[in-house]
PDB file of C-alpha atoms in Angstrom:
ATOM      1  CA  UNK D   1      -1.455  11.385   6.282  1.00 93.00           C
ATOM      2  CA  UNK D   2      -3.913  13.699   4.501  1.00 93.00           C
ATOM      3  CA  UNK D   3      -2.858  16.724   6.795  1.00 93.00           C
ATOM      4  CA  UNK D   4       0.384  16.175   5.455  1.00 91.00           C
ATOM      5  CA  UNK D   5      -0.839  15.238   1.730  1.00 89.00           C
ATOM      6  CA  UNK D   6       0.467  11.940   1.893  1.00 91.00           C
ATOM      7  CA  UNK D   7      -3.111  11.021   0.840  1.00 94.00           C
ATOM      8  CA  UNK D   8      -3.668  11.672  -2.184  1.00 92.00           C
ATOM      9  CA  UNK D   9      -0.287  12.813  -3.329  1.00 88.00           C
ATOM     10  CA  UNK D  10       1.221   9.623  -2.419  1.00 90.00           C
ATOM     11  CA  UNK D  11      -1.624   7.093  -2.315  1.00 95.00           C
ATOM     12  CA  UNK D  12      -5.005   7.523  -2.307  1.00 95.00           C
ATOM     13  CA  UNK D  13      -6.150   6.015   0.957  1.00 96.00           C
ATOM     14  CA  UNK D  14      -4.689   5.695   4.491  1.00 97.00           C
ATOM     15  CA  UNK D  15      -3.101   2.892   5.518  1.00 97.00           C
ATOM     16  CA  UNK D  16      -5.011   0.447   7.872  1.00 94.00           C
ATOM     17  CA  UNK D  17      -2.524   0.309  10.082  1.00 97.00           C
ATOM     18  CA  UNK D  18       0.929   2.679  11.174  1.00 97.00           C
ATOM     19  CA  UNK D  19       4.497   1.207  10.285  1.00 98.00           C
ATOM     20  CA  UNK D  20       7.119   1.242  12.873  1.00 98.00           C
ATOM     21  CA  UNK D  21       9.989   2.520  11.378  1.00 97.00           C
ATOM     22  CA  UNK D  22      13.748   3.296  13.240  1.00 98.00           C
ATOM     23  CA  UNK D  23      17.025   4.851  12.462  1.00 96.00           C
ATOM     24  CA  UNK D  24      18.600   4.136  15.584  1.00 96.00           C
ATOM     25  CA  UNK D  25      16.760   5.723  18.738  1.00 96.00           C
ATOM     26  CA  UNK D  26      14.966   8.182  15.823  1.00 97.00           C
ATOM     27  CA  UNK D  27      11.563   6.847  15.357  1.00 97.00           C
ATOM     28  CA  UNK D  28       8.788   7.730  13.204  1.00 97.00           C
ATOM     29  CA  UNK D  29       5.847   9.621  14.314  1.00 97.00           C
ATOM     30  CA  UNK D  30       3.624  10.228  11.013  1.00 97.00           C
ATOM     31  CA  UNK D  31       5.174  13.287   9.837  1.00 95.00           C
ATOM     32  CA  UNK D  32       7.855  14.218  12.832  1.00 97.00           C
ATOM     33  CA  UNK D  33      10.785  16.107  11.595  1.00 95.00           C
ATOM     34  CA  UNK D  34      13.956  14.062  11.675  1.00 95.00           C
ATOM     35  CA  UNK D  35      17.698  15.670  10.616  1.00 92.00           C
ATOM     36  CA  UNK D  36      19.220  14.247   7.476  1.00 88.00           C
ATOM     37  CA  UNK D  37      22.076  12.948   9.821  1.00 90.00           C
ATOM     38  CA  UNK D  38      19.335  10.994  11.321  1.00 93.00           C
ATOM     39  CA  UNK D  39      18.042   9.430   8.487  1.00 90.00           C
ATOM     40  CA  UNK D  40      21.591   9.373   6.028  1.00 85.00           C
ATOM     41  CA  UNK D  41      21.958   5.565   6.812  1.00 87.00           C
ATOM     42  CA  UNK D  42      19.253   2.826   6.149  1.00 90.00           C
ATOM     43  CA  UNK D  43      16.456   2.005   9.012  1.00 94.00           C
ATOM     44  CA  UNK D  44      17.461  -0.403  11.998  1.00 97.00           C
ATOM     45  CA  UNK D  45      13.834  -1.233  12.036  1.00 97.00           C
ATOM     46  CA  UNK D  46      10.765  -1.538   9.789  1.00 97.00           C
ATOM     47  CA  UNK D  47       7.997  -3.740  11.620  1.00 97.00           C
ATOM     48  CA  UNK D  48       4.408  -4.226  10.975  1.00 97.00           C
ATOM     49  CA  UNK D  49       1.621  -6.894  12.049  1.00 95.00           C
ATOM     50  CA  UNK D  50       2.853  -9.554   9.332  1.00 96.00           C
ATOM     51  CA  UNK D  51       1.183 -13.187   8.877  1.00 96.00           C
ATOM     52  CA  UNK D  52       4.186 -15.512   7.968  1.00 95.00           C
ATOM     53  CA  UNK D  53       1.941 -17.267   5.688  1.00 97.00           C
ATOM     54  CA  UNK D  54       1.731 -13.790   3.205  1.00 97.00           C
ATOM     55  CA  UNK D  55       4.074 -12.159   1.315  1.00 97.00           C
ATOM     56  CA  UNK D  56       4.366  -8.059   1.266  1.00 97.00           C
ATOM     57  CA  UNK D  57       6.015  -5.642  -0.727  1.00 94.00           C
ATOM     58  CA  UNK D  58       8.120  -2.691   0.948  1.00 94.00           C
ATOM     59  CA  UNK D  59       8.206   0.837  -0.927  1.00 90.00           C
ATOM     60  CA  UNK D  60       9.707   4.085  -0.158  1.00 87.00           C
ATOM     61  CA  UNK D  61       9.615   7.616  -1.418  1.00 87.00           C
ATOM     62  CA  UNK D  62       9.747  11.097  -1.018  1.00 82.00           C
ATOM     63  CA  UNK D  63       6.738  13.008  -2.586  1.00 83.00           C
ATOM     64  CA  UNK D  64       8.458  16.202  -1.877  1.00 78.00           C
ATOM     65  CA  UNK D  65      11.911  16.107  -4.443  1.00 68.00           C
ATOM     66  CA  UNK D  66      13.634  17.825  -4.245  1.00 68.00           C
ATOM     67  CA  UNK D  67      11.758  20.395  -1.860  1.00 66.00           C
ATOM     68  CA  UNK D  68       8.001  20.631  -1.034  1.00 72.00           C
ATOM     69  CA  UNK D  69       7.867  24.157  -2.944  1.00 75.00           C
ATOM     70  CA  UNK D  70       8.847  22.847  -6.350  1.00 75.00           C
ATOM     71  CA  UNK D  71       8.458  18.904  -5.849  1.00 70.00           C
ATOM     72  CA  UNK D  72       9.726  18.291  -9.805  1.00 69.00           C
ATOM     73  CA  UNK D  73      10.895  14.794  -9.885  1.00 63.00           C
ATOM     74  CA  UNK D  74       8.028  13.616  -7.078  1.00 69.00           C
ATOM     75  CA  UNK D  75       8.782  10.921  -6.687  1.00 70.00           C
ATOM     76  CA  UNK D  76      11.959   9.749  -5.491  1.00 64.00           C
ATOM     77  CA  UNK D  77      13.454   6.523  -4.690  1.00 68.00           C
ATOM     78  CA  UNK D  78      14.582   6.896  -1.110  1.00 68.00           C
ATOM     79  CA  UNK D  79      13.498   6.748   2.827  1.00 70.00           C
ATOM     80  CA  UNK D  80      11.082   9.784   3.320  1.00 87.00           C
ATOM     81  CA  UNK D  81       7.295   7.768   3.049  1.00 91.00           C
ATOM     82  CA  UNK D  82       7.146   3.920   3.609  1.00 94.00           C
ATOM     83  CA  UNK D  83       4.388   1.785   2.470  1.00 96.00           C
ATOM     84  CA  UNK D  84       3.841  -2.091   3.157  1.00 97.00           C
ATOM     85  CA  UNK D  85       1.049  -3.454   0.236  1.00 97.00           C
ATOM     86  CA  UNK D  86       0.438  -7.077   0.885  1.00 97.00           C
ATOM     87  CA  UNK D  87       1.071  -9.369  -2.243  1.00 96.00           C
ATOM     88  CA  UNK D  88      -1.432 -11.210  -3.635  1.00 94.00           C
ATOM     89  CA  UNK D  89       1.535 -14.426  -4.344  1.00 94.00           C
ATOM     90  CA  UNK D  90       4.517 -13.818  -6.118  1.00 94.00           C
ATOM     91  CA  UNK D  91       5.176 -10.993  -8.375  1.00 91.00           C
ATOM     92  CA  UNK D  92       7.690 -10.059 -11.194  1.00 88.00           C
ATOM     93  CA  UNK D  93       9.859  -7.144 -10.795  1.00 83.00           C
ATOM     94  CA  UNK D  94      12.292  -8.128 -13.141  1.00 80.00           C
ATOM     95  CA  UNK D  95      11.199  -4.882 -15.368  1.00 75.00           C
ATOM     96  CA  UNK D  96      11.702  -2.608 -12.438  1.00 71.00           C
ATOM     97  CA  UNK D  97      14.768  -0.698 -12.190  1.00 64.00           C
ATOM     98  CA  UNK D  98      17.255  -2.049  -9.712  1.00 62.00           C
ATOM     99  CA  UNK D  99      18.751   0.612  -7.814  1.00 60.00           C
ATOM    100  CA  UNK D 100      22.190   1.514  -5.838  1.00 56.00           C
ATOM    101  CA  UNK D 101      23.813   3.849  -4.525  1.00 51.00           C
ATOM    102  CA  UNK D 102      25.531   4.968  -7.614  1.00 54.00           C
ATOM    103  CA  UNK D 103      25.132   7.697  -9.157  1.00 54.00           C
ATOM    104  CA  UNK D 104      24.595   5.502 -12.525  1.00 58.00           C
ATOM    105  CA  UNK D 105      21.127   5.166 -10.755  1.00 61.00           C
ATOM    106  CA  UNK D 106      19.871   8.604  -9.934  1.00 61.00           C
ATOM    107  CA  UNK D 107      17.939   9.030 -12.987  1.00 62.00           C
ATOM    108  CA  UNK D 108      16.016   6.257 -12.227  1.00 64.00           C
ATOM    109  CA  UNK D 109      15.072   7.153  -8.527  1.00 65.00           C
ATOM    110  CA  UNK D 110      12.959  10.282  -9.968  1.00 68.00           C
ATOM    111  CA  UNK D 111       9.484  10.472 -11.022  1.00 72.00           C
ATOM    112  CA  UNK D 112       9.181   6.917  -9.174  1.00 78.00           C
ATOM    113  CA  UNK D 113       5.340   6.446  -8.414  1.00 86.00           C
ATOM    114  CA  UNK D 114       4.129   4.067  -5.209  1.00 90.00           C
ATOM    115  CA  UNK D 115       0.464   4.268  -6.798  1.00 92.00           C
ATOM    116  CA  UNK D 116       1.438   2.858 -10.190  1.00 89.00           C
ATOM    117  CA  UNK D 117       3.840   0.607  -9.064  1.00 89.00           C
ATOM    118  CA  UNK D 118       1.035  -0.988  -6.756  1.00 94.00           C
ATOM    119  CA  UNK D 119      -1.323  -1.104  -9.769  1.00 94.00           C
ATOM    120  CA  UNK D 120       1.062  -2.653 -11.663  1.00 91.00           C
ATOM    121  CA  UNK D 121       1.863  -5.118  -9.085  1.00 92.00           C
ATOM    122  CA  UNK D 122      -1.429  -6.079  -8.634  1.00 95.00           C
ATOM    123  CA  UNK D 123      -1.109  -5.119  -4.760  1.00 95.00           C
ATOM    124  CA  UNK D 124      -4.185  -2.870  -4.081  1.00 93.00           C
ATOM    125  CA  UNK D 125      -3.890  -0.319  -1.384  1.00 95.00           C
ATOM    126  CA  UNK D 126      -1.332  -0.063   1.537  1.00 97.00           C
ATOM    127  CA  UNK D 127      -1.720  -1.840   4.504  1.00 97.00           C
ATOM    128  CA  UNK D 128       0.539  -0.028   6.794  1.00 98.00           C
ATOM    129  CA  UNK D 129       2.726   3.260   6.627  1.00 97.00           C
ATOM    130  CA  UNK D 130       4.647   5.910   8.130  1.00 97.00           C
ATOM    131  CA  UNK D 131       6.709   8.882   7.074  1.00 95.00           C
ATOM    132  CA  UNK D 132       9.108  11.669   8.592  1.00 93.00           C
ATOM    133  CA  UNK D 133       9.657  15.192   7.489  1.00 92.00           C
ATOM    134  CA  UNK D 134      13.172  16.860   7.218  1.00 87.00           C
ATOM    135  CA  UNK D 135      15.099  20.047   6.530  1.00 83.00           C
ATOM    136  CA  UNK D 136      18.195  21.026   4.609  1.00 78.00           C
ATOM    137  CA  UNK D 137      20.969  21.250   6.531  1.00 83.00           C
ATOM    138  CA  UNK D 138      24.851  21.323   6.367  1.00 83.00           C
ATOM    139  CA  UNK D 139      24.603  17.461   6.385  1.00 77.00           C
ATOM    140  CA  UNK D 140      23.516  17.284   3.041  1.00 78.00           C
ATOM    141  CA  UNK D 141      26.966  17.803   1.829  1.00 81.00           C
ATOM    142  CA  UNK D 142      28.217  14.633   3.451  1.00 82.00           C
ATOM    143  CA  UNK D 143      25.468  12.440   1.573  1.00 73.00           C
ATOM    144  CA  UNK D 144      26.455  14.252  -1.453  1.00 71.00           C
ATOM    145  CA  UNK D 145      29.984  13.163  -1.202  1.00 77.00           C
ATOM    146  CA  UNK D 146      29.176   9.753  -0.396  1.00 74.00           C
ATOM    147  CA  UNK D 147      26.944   9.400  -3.098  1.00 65.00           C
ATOM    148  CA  UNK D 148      29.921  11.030  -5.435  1.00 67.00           C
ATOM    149  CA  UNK D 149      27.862  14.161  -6.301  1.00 65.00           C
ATOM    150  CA  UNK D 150      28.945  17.822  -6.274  1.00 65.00           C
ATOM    151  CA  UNK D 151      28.887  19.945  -3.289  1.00 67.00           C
TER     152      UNK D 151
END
């Protein structure tokens, strides 16, 4: 994760422990490239080494929006990093955005930060992770659509 900047772009220690993470047959490697096909629909699997007695938040974001060059709304609101953060008992979200697929929701998806959130939350450090690197291709244009954006 620091090869790749994860740490300390993203959060500012490693996880303690790697997040399995599928879309379909693709899994995640920490940092393997996957195609936007791969990853256009949500994950069949996201597993870690949970106690049933503890409750654990989910985030996910891409540090890189939109490209790793010019990363001007880092960070967005969608599958690129995952991080698990165990909770320390319940916590209030009800002043975080709710998001959709609409594209009411965009704006909030951007400039989205996993370390503040945490902080916020109370939840201290990750506990596990995982992320996948892509590349723009012609597939782009079908998310676009289905997300009712311009070509």
């Amino acid at each position: 994760m620091e090869k790749h900047q994860i740490v300390p772009d993203v959060v500012d220690t490693v996880p303690k422990s790697v997040l399995t993470v599928r879309f379909g047959e693709k899994e995640l490697n920490l940092g393997n490239y996957l195609t936007i096909e791969d990853v256009s629909e949500k994950p069949t699997l996201v597993s870690w080494n949970a106690d049933e007695s503890k409750l654990y938040t989910l985030c996910f974001t891409d540090p890189d929006a939109p490209s790793r060059v010019e990363p001007t709304v880092r960070e967005w609101q969608h599958w690129y990093t995952f991080m698990v953060y165990e909770q320390p008992g319940k916590i209030d979200v009800s002043g975080e955005p709710r998001l959709n697929l609409s594209v009411e929701h965009r704006a909030l998806r951007r400039n989205f930060s996993i370390r503040n959130f945490a902080k916020k939350q109370g939840l201290g450090e990750p506990l596990s992770g995982n992320f996948f690197q892509t590349k723009w291709d012609e597939y782009v244009h079908v998310v676009r659509a289905k997300l009712g954006l311009p070509k």
